[in-house]
Amino acid sequence: MYRQKYLFLLPGLLVLVAIILFPLLFTIRVSFSSWDVYNPGLNWIGGENYGRLWEDARYWQALGRLTLLSVTTVLIQYVLGFALALMVWRDLAARRLFRVLFLIPMMTTPVVMSVLWRTIFHESLGPLNPILESLGIGAAPWLSSAGWAFAAVVMVEVWQWTPFMFLLLLAGLLSLPNEPYLAAKIDGAGPVRTFFSVTFPMLGAISVGAILIRLIEASKIMETVYVLTSGGPGTSTETSSYYIYIRGMRDFQIGYSAALSLTYLIIMIVALTVIAKLLVRALVKDAA
Amino acid sequence: MTKTTLRGAFAATTALSLIASTAMAEDYTKYGIKADVPGTCSFEAIDAKDYTGRTLNIITHAIPVIGEPTALHAQQFQELTGATVNVVHVPFGDLFQRIMIPFQTQQAAYDVLFHASLWLGDFSPFFAEVPAAYQETSGMKSVTDTYRGVSLVDGKLLQYPMDGDRHYLKYRSDVFANPDMQAKFKEATGRDLTVPATWEEYNEVAAVFNDFDFDGDGAPNFGTAEVTKRDDLMFSAFISRVAAYAKHPDVKGGFFFDLETMTPLINTPGWVRGLELFVAAQASMPPGGTSFGLGDEIFSFGGGQTLMSYSWDDAFIQAMQADSPIRNKVAAAPLPGAKEVWNRTTGAWDTFETPNQVSYVTWGWSSAVAAASPNQDMAFDYLCFFSNEANTMADLQIGRFGVNPYRAEHFDPAFYQNDLGWDAAVATTYADTLKAVDSAPNQVFDLRVPGVGEFMSSLAAGVARAQSGEATAQEALDGVAAEWTAIVDRIGKDKVKAAYANVVALEDK
């Protein structure tokens, strides 16, 4: 009689296959074809696309740039998000207002915010450089110099996604038991010692989750780069997702971009698995 | 004939006369036109058609550029004919794939398609030829040879012309005419201030007037605004800068490729010289000018920030808006030329006393009917109506519509003077410049071959590397040439060559 339970699972499994497995399998099949603007269809060219991407220096450079961008932005987001969460965790006037204010950037549409930031960074017409000049700091070539453009992308990402870290870490803080803090107080631990010996270790698991979720999202960064810099100057802010977009949607090399996407997916799965294990070992106290 | 029959005939004749007189008296100016122009696709002619119960599907660009007139004329067409017209607006970045995917998967998703004319090499197998009846209309007859030419593939008219685009030089005529500015320039360079005839002169003028308040409004002005952002049509700006050095008037057989061998020419010395000057001009751009997209260029020159610019009509039209601070203080001229031109036949630079000027006929929106459309009659009627004389003259007056001159009557300065209120001098330089581009003996056209997006994407990436200092001009273009060779091999040399022959035929005519 328990066999009937599979019948009840069947609709869900079919939906799963339809929306997850089929596109994935189709992408794998497309990656072995030369489908492009002048040669539509699923012909078979073996591993030609994979051989080609191995020699595609621009793709690997974009992947290296993405790694740097993801690690930098997520680290800054974690530190800032943790600080903000600690700030509104307990004794702060109007903390409800601050909690809502901190969440606003995350609730805005990335493309819209990128357009606004592009206007802010605009070196001729934007407000940022005049403000910096009036403060005596001096104007910066935000979008026309490689280093500054990279910094601009980091700033927008940090501004947009720090609230996500804040939200998760605040939820973690609010769920912490009170007893360890009472014990620490009895032992005479100050705020810094309490943070490093009690708060931080107890938030280890949630920190790993938050960092991993943000790393996954950060590794797909596309809208910000597309709107803010278009990958430039030169190729200084071109990330993997943007490069795959150019090859797939702009150049219409569907087969090749499928191979790029799958390779990227595999690299991400391996890298994030390794990172997850390392983070768990470093941050989660009871990790076996 | 009985009395009853006579009475019936009289009644029928009277009724027909009444209907006819009512139709003749129809006032179509309520649609925003000055007056209906009689013809095959006039308001009156389209009004006489009945497409009730039929549906026309159109894909077009986002509002306002082209998207707004598409929707406006769709609404009018619907009211006049009774058809149901669905218009899908798509952002530019998605337009190519949104058209191409239904084509490749053999779905008749759209009857009418608005697109960039340079995509013709990719789309041409899926377009229906414009029927002879529409080619004989007065509106079509007045399309200039240049803009008819960009719609032809192997002699077949596959695109329905509804826009004309080209690059030309725009400059602040008030500054060039100012004696103080003339003296400043003479002091700095030792020569008289003239409208740049070569790109070296352009860079020189831009440098002298860079970071200097030449219009006395208290804010610094700059020398040149150019489209420099990698994936924002920068390739067109670059080709404008290169053409004079690389398109020798006496050497036929290809500008982008050697048509015989299909070897890329983009890393030859003429192209490299153009790129070097493009990179050098960055010093005379406004802050952020090295990452200007088309919108930035329009507002920089059109808003009075820069002395000179070159690209499409938009910045000029922006400068001539009623509320513009520089209205009637601008002028147009053909693109600067070059006194040294690379001759790829002899492998040497040739010197010209009069600069070699090359007109770049670039981009331009176009339209077409899908070959798989079951509504081709209605679709061609719509396009014919869209671009009828009355609609076009009305659309030309609205800058944001993106419809620019492409018919003989559009090059009459009186139109801009009388209908748009421009000063005579401005109207004359504008219309004369556009006419000169149209009839120039040395022209360059877009690379309308299969895979044009990939070729231009590769070119823009290479130019961007040189602009950012990642590579020298020669290194960057050598890299592009290698990529172009690989693209040609992948697509098939014969396919690209066959399509490119159509482009070369226009250039070598």
Coordinates of C-alpha atoms in Angstrom, one line a residue, chain A residues 33-190:
Chain A
S33 CA 26.3 22.0 -31.1
S34 CA 27.4 25.0 -33.1
W35 CA 24.0 26.8 -32.8
D36 CA 24.6 30.4 -33.7
V37 CA 23.1 33.2 -35.8
Y38 CA 23.9 31.6 -39.2
N39 CA 23.7 27.9 -38.2
P40 CA 20.6 27.3 -36.1
G41 CA 19.8 23.9 -34.7
L42 CA 21.2 21.0 -32.7
N43 CA 23.9 19.6 -34.9
W44 CA 26.7 17.6 -33.2
I45 CA 30.2 19.0 -33.1
G46 CA 31.5 17.0 -30.1
G47 CA 33.7 18.9 -27.6
E48 CA 34.7 21.7 -30.0
N49 CA 33.1 24.4 -27.9
Y50 CA 34.9 23.2 -24.8
G51 CA 38.2 23.1 -26.6
R52 CA 37.6 26.6 -27.8
L53 CA 36.8 28.0 -24.3
W54 CA 40.0 26.4 -23.0
E55 CA 41.9 28.9 -25.2
D56 CA 39.6 31.8 -24.6
A57 CA 41.8 34.1 -22.4
R58 CA 39.0 36.6 -22.0
Y59 CA 36.8 34.1 -20.4
W60 CA 39.4 33.0 -17.8
Q61 CA 40.4 36.6 -17.1
A62 CA 36.7 37.4 -16.5
L63 CA 36.5 34.5 -14.1
G64 CA 39.6 35.7 -12.2
R65 CA 38.0 39.2 -12.0
L66 CA 34.8 37.7 -10.8
T67 CA 36.6 35.8 -8.0
L68 CA 38.2 39.0 -6.8
L69 CA 35.0 41.0 -7.1
S70 CA 32.9 38.3 -5.3
V71 CA 35.4 37.8 -2.4
T72 CA 35.9 41.5 -1.9
T73 CA 32.2 42.5 -2.0
V74 CA 31.0 39.6 0.2
L75 CA 33.8 40.2 2.8
I76 CA 32.9 43.9 3.1
Q77 CA 29.2 43.1 3.2
Y78 CA 29.8 40.6 6.0
V79 CA 31.8 43.0 8.1
L80 CA 29.4 45.9 7.5
G81 CA 26.3 43.8 7.9
F82 CA 27.5 42.3 11.2
A83 CA 28.3 45.8 12.5
L84 CA 24.9 47.2 11.5
A85 CA 23.1 44.2 13.0
L86 CA 25.0 44.6 16.3
M87 CA 24.1 48.3 16.3
V88 CA 20.4 47.8 16.1
W89 CA 20.4 44.5 18.0
R90 CA 19.8 46.0 21.5
D91 CA 20.0 49.4 23.0
L92 CA 19.4 51.9 20.2
A93 CA 16.7 54.6 20.0
A94 CA 14.4 54.2 17.0
R95 CA 15.9 50.8 16.2
R96 CA 12.8 49.7 14.2
L97 CA 13.2 52.7 11.9
F98 CA 16.9 51.9 11.4
R99 CA 16.1 48.3 10.6
V100 CA 13.7 49.3 7.9
L101 CA 16.1 52.0 6.5
F102 CA 18.9 49.5 6.3
L103 CA 16.7 47.2 4.2
I104 CA 15.8 49.7 1.5
P105 CA 18.7 49.2 -0.8
M106 CA 18.1 45.4 -1.0
M107 CA 14.4 46.0 -1.9
T108 CA 15.2 48.2 -4.9
T109 CA 15.6 46.8 -8.4
P110 CA 19.3 46.2 -9.3
V111 CA 19.0 47.7 -12.8
V112 CA 17.2 50.8 -11.6
M113 CA 19.7 51.3 -8.8
S114 CA 22.6 50.8 -11.2
V115 CA 21.2 53.5 -13.5
L116 CA 20.9 55.8 -10.5
W117 CA 24.5 55.0 -9.4
R118 CA 25.7 55.5 -12.9
T119 CA 24.2 59.0 -12.8
I120 CA 25.8 59.6 -9.3
F121 CA 29.2 58.5 -10.6
H122 CA 28.9 60.4 -13.9
E123 CA 32.1 62.5 -14.0
S124 CA 30.6 65.4 -15.8
L125 CA 27.0 65.6 -14.8
G126 CA 26.8 63.5 -11.6
P127 CA 26.7 64.9 -8.1
L128 CA 29.5 62.8 -6.5
N129 CA 32.5 64.5 -7.8
P130 CA 31.3 68.1 -7.0
I131 CA 30.6 66.9 -3.4
L132 CA 34.1 65.3 -3.2
E133 CA 35.6 68.5 -4.5
S134 CA 33.7 70.7 -2.1
L135 CA 35.1 68.5 0.7
G136 CA 38.6 69.0 -0.6
I137 CA 39.0 65.4 -1.6
G138 CA 39.0 65.9 -5.3
A139 CA 37.2 64.4 -8.2
A140 CA 37.8 60.7 -9.2
P141 CA 37.6 59.1 -12.6
W142 CA 34.9 56.8 -11.4
L143 CA 33.9 55.1 -14.6
S144 CA 36.8 55.9 -17.0
S145 CA 39.7 54.4 -15.1
A146 CA 40.1 50.7 -14.6
G147 CA 40.8 50.7 -10.9
W148 CA 38.1 53.3 -10.1
A149 CA 35.5 51.5 -12.2
F150 CA 36.2 48.3 -10.4
A151 CA 35.8 50.1 -7.1
A152 CA 32.6 51.7 -8.3
V153 CA 31.1 48.2 -9.0
V154 CA 32.2 47.0 -5.6
M155 CA 30.6 50.1 -3.9
V156 CA 27.3 49.5 -5.7
E157 CA 27.3 45.8 -4.8
V158 CA 28.1 46.5 -1.2
W159 CA 25.5 49.2 -1.0
Q160 CA 22.8 47.0 -2.5
W161 CA 23.5 43.7 -0.7
T162 CA 24.9 44.6 2.8
P163 CA 21.2 44.7 4.0
F164 CA 20.9 41.1 3.1
M165 CA 23.8 40.2 5.4
F166 CA 22.4 42.6 8.0
L167 CA 19.0 40.9 7.9
L168 CA 20.3 37.3 8.3
L169 CA 22.8 38.2 11.0
L170 CA 20.2 40.3 12.9
A171 CA 17.8 37.3 12.8
G172 CA 20.7 35.2 14.2
L173 CA 21.4 37.7 16.9
L174 CA 17.8 37.9 17.9
S175 CA 17.6 34.1 18.3
L176 CA 20.7 33.8 20.5
P177 CA 20.0 32.5 24.1
N178 CA 20.6 34.9 27.0
E179 CA 22.4 32.5 29.3
P180 CA 25.9 32.6 27.7
Y181 CA 25.8 36.4 28.0
L182 CA 24.8 36.2 31.7
A183 CA 27.7 33.7 32.3
A184 CA 30.1 35.9 30.5
K185 CA 29.0 38.9 32.6
I186 CA 29.5 36.9 35.8
D187 CA 32.9 35.9 34.6
G188 CA 33.7 39.6 34.1
A189 CA 34.1 39.5 30.3
G190 CA 34.0 42.9 28.6

